Amino acid sequence: LILSRWLGPQQYGRFGLALVIGTYACYLSQWGIDPLLTRRLVRDAEHARRHLTAFLLQKIFSSAILLSCGAALAWLWHVPAERILLFLGLCDGLLLAFTVPSAFDAKGKIGAYTWFAAVRQAAYVAALMAAWKFMPGESSVLAAMLAHLAGIALQMVLEWTWVRRVHGAPVWENATAEALQLWREALPMAVAFASLQGVNWVGPLLVEWAGNPHELGLLVASNQLSLAAASFLSIPARSVHARLAALSPAERQFGRHVARLMVIFVGAGVLIAAALSLLSSWLMPLVFGAKFAGAAPIFAVDVWRMAGMLDSAVLGSALICRERTFAYAACNVLALLIAIVVGVVFVPQQGAVAAAAAVVIGRVSFAVFAAAVLIIDLRRNNS
């Protein structure tokens, strides 16, 4: 809310594009390891220091690779004025990948993790308010990105201080072999999570590629609000994985339970998406300011991603609980490819509205593919 009023649509779009680059870098660096690390820390608490060292070393390896590739891509970026900004966005995402929620989850200290995240956000807001007052003009978007980067750095320092105190200092002996093993085991989840975020954030890149910079800020604002609404709605969906994991995949009630959850979550997603879509022309100027009124038709389409995200949460958890992680990854990759194809075909003519539609189609495509795999799997199991 502060950024949209301070930067305006054009600069806000540039900032959002840098964050998109950072999001991709973060998920590529995370490599889907967090759920695997949580399980290791819970089941083998005696060797928690060793597992956390492997996690830390894997992040160092992946960050070095991605930073080198990202620096080259940033240098070759077609808009010279955005090169430094995109490189800072890359650094932002890679630093965020070093945060370690698994260490808190394994100890039942989610509150401590949330507190550190709140400190980060408070520092970020304070820095933005100061920069808004003292740094107007072209440098404002760089100041905003540096403030965001500094907030993540603060959270990382607080987290790893806590980790050293609770779990102990890193143990570097044989850490390389364990880091590589962690990397291999998490490969299907890495592909899945990277593709999933690719679908969520493919829109701004498509608009930038199509040469519609005047719509970029409007699309970023729409994406931010849609994902914020979806995040609140997905909180109940976090319990789905635990419920399905408690059932034996061989039980007949597994499929019935998935079907009931699908009806509940899809129904809720459709109703809320329809309501927000109808309110879009009132909601976007209210939240982001009058300059973002043009984002209303984009948001009216974009908000339908929520229905796809909620049914994807149920179906994705079902595939993971049935140990079909490779199928889960394949469904996400196919969904990403469909979103890209739709965007490449329609964004040059239809602009940001088509980019939002591509995301919605991508999320729904995943649900269709995942449902097909699950139905075949359940029928094969029952026969």
XYZ file of C-alpha atoms in Angstrom:
383
model
C 0.000 0.000 0.000
C 2.862 2.380 0.796
C 4.777 1.407 -2.332
C 1.880 1.801 -4.753
C 1.241 5.369 -3.592
C 4.906 6.300 -3.397
C 6.123 4.799 -6.673
C 3.084 5.043 -8.943
C 2.070 2.411 -11.539
C 5.180 2.508 -13.741
C 7.796 2.338 -10.971
C 5.645 -0.104 -9.007
C 5.649 -2.368 -12.058
C 9.460 -2.261 -12.232
C 9.670 -3.105 -8.530
C 7.216 -5.970 -9.007
C 9.220 -7.339 -11.929
C 12.348 -7.420 -9.731
C 10.396 -9.269 -7.036
C 9.186 -11.796 -9.616
C 12.825 -12.513 -10.553
C 13.574 -12.882 -6.844
C 10.638 -15.268 -6.368
C 11.895 -17.548 -9.140
C 15.429 -17.455 -7.706
C 14.150 -18.203 -4.197
C 12.177 -21.277 -5.225
C 14.958 -22.585 -7.435
C 17.373 -22.233 -4.512
C 14.949 -23.730 -1.980
C 14.687 -26.803 -4.229
C 11.628 -28.125 -2.402
C 13.808 -29.106 0.554
C 11.815 -27.556 3.421
C 9.259 -30.418 3.853
C 12.068 -32.988 3.635
C 14.201 -31.108 6.175
C 11.289 -30.852 8.627
C 10.831 -34.622 8.502
C 14.545 -35.198 9.101
C 14.702 -32.807 12.050
C 11.674 -34.439 13.681
C 12.713 -38.063 13.131
C 16.443 -37.627 13.696
C 16.707 -34.764 16.193
C 19.989 -36.164 17.501
C 21.700 -35.190 14.245
C 19.848 -31.902 13.710
C 23.098 -29.934 13.441
C 24.283 -32.155 10.614
C 21.009 -31.858 8.691
C 20.949 -28.066 9.092
C 24.546 -27.838 7.883
C 23.611 -29.828 4.775
C 20.714 -27.424 4.216
C 23.011 -24.419 4.647
C 25.654 -25.812 2.296
C 23.070 -26.646 -0.358
C 21.878 -23.028 -0.217
C 25.460 -21.790 -0.637
C 25.988 -24.053 -3.674
C 22.703 -23.134 -5.341
C 23.083 -19.415 -4.608
C 26.543 -19.334 -6.172
C 25.215 -20.999 -9.345
C 22.083 -18.855 -9.597
C 23.936 -15.637 -8.759
C 26.418 -16.247 -11.568
C 23.694 -17.063 -14.114
C 21.451 -14.243 -12.894
C 24.227 -11.655 -13.044
C 24.870 -12.557 -16.687
C 21.159 -12.365 -17.543
C 20.774 -9.047 -15.728
C 23.726 -7.631 -17.647
C 22.107 -8.683 -20.937
C 18.681 -7.308 -19.983
C 17.207 -5.242 -22.838
C 16.490 -2.196 -20.615
C 19.839 -0.941 -19.222
C 18.180 1.177 -16.519
C 16.618 -1.964 -14.980
C 19.764 -4.109 -14.809
C 20.829 -3.127 -11.283
C 17.251 -3.394 -10.034
C 16.808 -6.918 -11.406
C 20.146 -8.009 -9.947
C 19.034 -6.708 -6.540
C 15.778 -8.637 -6.973
C 17.808 -11.773 -7.640
C 19.862 -11.203 -4.474
C 16.630 -10.581 -2.550
C 15.207 -13.982 -3.512
C 18.439 -15.881 -2.893
C 18.790 -14.373 0.573
C 15.187 -15.273 1.383
C 15.986 -18.912 0.538
C 18.388 -18.979 3.520
C 15.531 -18.547 5.985
C 14.848 -21.882 7.650
C 11.215 -22.355 8.833
C 11.797 -26.110 9.137
C 14.060 -25.582 12.167
C 11.187 -23.815 13.947
C 8.458 -26.234 12.796
C 10.430 -29.218 14.078
C 10.568 -27.680 17.566
C 6.964 -26.458 17.553
C 8.182 -22.835 17.590
C 6.123 -21.391 14.753
C 5.428 -18.383 16.975
C 9.138 -17.543 17.143
C 9.439 -17.760 13.361
C 6.410 -15.500 12.966
C 7.893 -13.011 15.420
C 11.140 -12.792 13.449
C 9.152 -12.307 10.233
C 7.155 -9.539 11.930
C 10.371 -7.790 12.972
C 11.531 -7.960 9.363
C 8.288 -6.424 8.097
C 8.327 -3.680 10.735
C 11.888 -2.749 9.759
C 10.898 -2.771 6.087
C 7.897 -0.480 6.642
C 10.004 1.930 8.736
C 12.661 2.060 6.019
C 10.026 2.683 3.324
C 8.475 5.531 5.284
C 11.881 7.143 5.731
C 12.795 6.661 2.070
C 9.434 8.072 0.941
C 10.191 11.249 2.872
C 13.834 11.714 1.886
C 14.311 9.950 -1.491
C 11.805 11.006 -4.145
C 12.452 10.573 -7.852
C 14.018 7.881 -10.031
C 16.145 6.444 -7.212
C 13.015 5.611 -5.188
C 12.530 2.139 -6.688
C 16.153 1.202 -5.910
C 15.720 2.488 -2.351
C 12.574 0.355 -1.967
C 14.403 -2.759 -3.163
C 17.370 -2.127 -0.843
C 14.947 -1.713 2.074
C 13.317 -5.035 1.194
C 16.714 -6.728 0.950
C 17.840 -5.295 4.294
C 14.659 -6.531 5.993
C 15.283 -10.098 4.796
C 18.910 -9.890 5.944
C 17.713 -8.883 9.414
C 15.315 -11.841 9.572
C 18.049 -14.246 8.445
C 20.456 -13.044 11.152
C 17.771 -13.394 13.841
C 16.762 -16.868 12.627
C 20.248 -18.339 12.444
C 21.155 -16.890 15.849
C 18.144 -18.782 17.226
C 19.054 -21.931 15.276
C 22.603 -21.959 16.676
C 21.294 -21.527 20.209
C 18.572 -24.213 19.976
C 20.017 -26.769 17.530
C 23.721 -26.030 17.892
C 26.474 -24.779 15.626
C 26.906 -26.249 12.109
C 28.973 -29.417 11.679
C 30.918 -29.199 8.438
C 32.377 -32.721 8.421
C 30.860 -34.746 5.517
C 28.463 -31.854 4.892
C 29.037 -31.845 1.130
C 27.889 -35.455 0.669
C 24.753 -34.856 2.759
C 23.955 -31.639 0.895
C 24.146 -33.457 -2.446
C 21.946 -36.262 -1.099
C 19.405 -33.681 0.084
C 19.513 -32.093 -3.355
C 18.818 -35.425 -5.103
C 15.992 -36.501 -2.813
C 14.133 -33.216 -3.224
C 14.386 -33.050 -7.044
C 10.712 -33.862 -7.862
C 9.449 -31.365 -5.287
C 11.908 -28.757 -6.576
C 10.572 -29.089 -10.108
C 7.001 -28.958 -8.803
C 7.444 -25.874 -6.621
C 9.453 -23.978 -9.252
C 6.779 -24.688 -11.878
C 4.010 -23.776 -9.444
C 5.539 -20.375 -8.781
C 6.185 -20.028 -12.486
C 2.439 -20.277 -13.097
C 1.681 -17.801 -10.298
C 4.117 -15.165 -11.573
C 4.319 -15.746 -15.343
C 2.052 -12.774 -16.050
C 4.500 -9.868 -15.452
C 7.197 -11.537 -17.549
C 4.744 -12.049 -20.410
C 3.664 -8.402 -20.288
C 7.293 -7.250 -20.220
C 8.090 -9.577 -23.138
C 5.132 -8.257 -25.157
C 6.310 -4.674 -24.685
C 3.416 -3.334 -22.596
C 5.298 -1.543 -19.773
C 2.390 0.827 -19.061
C 0.313 -2.196 -17.928
C 3.036 -3.836 -15.853
C 2.321 -1.925 -12.629
C -1.416 -2.567 -12.957
C -0.828 -6.285 -13.418
C 1.607 -6.474 -10.485
C -0.950 -4.747 -8.240
C -3.628 -7.221 -9.370
C -1.284 -10.171 -8.753
C -0.364 -8.908 -5.284
C -3.988 -8.525 -4.188
C -5.066 -11.842 -5.730
C -2.253 -13.746 -4.045
C -2.898 -11.986 -0.731
C -6.563 -13.036 -0.837
C -5.583 -16.566 -1.854
C -3.074 -16.753 1.014
C -5.814 -16.091 3.559
C -8.084 -18.646 1.915
C -5.327 -21.254 1.782
C -4.765 -21.209 5.563
C -7.485 -23.874 6.108
C -6.015 -25.809 3.167
C -2.793 -26.300 5.150
C -4.646 -28.824 7.325
C -5.533 -30.913 4.264
C -2.087 -32.440 3.949
C -2.078 -33.611 7.570
C -5.564 -35.122 7.232
C -4.735 -37.009 4.055
C -1.376 -38.145 5.439
C -3.219 -39.757 8.363
C -5.179 -41.965 5.938
C -3.740 -45.022 4.261
C -3.592 -44.445 0.482
C -4.930 -47.984 0.067
C -8.162 -47.201 1.937
C -11.274 -46.674 -0.164
C -12.222 -43.693 1.989
C -9.099 -41.854 0.798
C -10.739 -41.037 -2.544
C -14.062 -40.135 -0.916
C -12.298 -37.824 1.527
C -10.468 -36.088 -1.330
C -13.775 -35.654 -3.204
C -15.469 -34.087 -0.148
C -12.576 -31.678 0.372
C -12.641 -30.747 -3.309
C -16.335 -29.827 -3.148
C -15.765 -27.658 -0.069
C -12.664 -25.834 -1.254
C -13.679 -25.391 -4.896
C -17.124 -24.140 -3.852
C -15.580 -21.617 -1.452
C -13.040 -20.502 -4.058
C -15.678 -19.944 -6.758
C -17.994 -17.967 -4.454
C -15.268 -15.684 -3.125
C -13.671 -15.189 -6.549
C -17.060 -14.224 -8.006
C -17.669 -11.700 -5.227
C -14.220 -10.096 -5.554
C -14.530 -10.002 -9.340
C -17.802 -8.064 -9.081
C -16.206 -5.636 -6.593
C -13.003 -5.125 -8.605
C -13.818 -1.626 -9.912
C -14.337 -0.436 -6.326
C -11.637 -2.494 -4.636
C -8.523 -1.683 -6.692
C -8.687 2.148 -6.338
C -9.536 1.729 -2.651
C -6.501 -0.446 -1.936
C -3.857 0.984 -4.284
C -5.132 4.488 -5.037
C -6.885 6.193 -7.945
C -3.917 5.750 -10.295
C -4.524 1.986 -10.217
C -8.193 2.122 -11.253
C -7.161 0.644 -14.617
C -6.221 -2.589 -12.833
C -9.882 -3.393 -12.114
C -10.587 -5.411 -15.314
C -7.298 -7.275 -14.814
C -8.181 -8.134 -11.217
C -11.686 -9.245 -12.269
C -9.999 -12.052 -14.250
C -6.929 -12.572 -12.060
C -8.937 -13.291 -8.912
C -10.272 -16.528 -10.432
C -6.861 -18.085 -9.814
C -8.103 -18.644 -6.236
C -10.471 -21.408 -7.322
C -7.595 -23.155 -9.086
C -5.242 -22.678 -6.136
C -7.665 -24.206 -3.639
C -8.480 -27.324 -5.650
C -4.769 -27.631 -6.491
C -3.967 -27.642 -2.777
C -6.260 -30.631 -2.206
C -5.220 -32.586 -5.300
C -1.522 -31.796 -4.831
C -1.596 -33.052 -1.239
C -3.392 -36.198 -2.379
C -0.663 -36.983 -4.931
C 2.127 -36.302 -2.423
C 0.456 -38.481 0.233
C 0.211 -41.299 -2.317
C 3.953 -40.820 -2.986
C 3.307 -39.708 -6.563
C 5.787 -36.823 -6.387
C 7.006 -37.317 -9.956
C 3.414 -37.148 -11.217
C 2.892 -34.051 -9.049
C 5.930 -32.431 -10.671
C 4.816 -33.423 -14.188
C 1.352 -31.901 -13.664
C 2.907 -28.617 -12.514
C 5.287 -28.508 -15.488
C 2.437 -29.121 -17.955
C 0.368 -26.389 -16.264
C 3.269 -23.944 -16.602
C 3.721 -24.779 -20.281
C 0.020 -24.216 -20.960
C 0.094 -20.853 -19.159
C 3.117 -19.766 -21.206
C 1.555 -20.852 -24.526
C -1.721 -19.058 -23.763
C 0.197 -15.932 -22.774
C 2.473 -15.949 -25.808
C -0.526 -16.276 -28.139
C -2.863 -13.723 -26.537
C -0.838 -11.194 -24.487
C 0.541 -9.249 -27.511
C -3.030 -8.397 -28.559
C -4.972 -8.450 -25.281
C -2.296 -7.238 -22.849
C -2.408 -7.711 -19.084
C -5.942 -9.163 -19.056
C -4.682 -12.060 -21.179
C -1.675 -12.458 -18.866
C -4.040 -12.799 -15.902
C -6.174 -15.268 -17.845
C -3.078 -17.334 -18.671
C -2.386 -17.743 -14.944
C -5.973 -18.800 -14.252
C -5.893 -21.327 -17.109
C -2.568 -22.663 -15.839
C -3.912 -23.219 -12.317
C -7.062 -24.917 -13.602
C -4.957 -27.071 -15.958
C -2.970 -28.404 -13.014
C -6.198 -29.377 -11.261
C -7.421 -31.232 -14.366
C -4.137 -33.125 -14.814
C -3.820 -33.940 -11.107
C -7.440 -35.150 -10.918
C -6.889 -37.418 -13.933
C -3.755 -38.950 -12.392
C -5.480 -39.413 -9.043
C -8.586 -41.043 -10.554
C -6.464 -43.492 -12.581
C -4.359 -44.233 -9.513
C -7.369 -44.864 -7.282
C -9.112 -47.089 -9.853
C -5.929 -49.112 -10.347
C -5.584 -49.481 -6.585
C -9.210 -50.545 -6.098
C -9.040 -53.077 -8.913
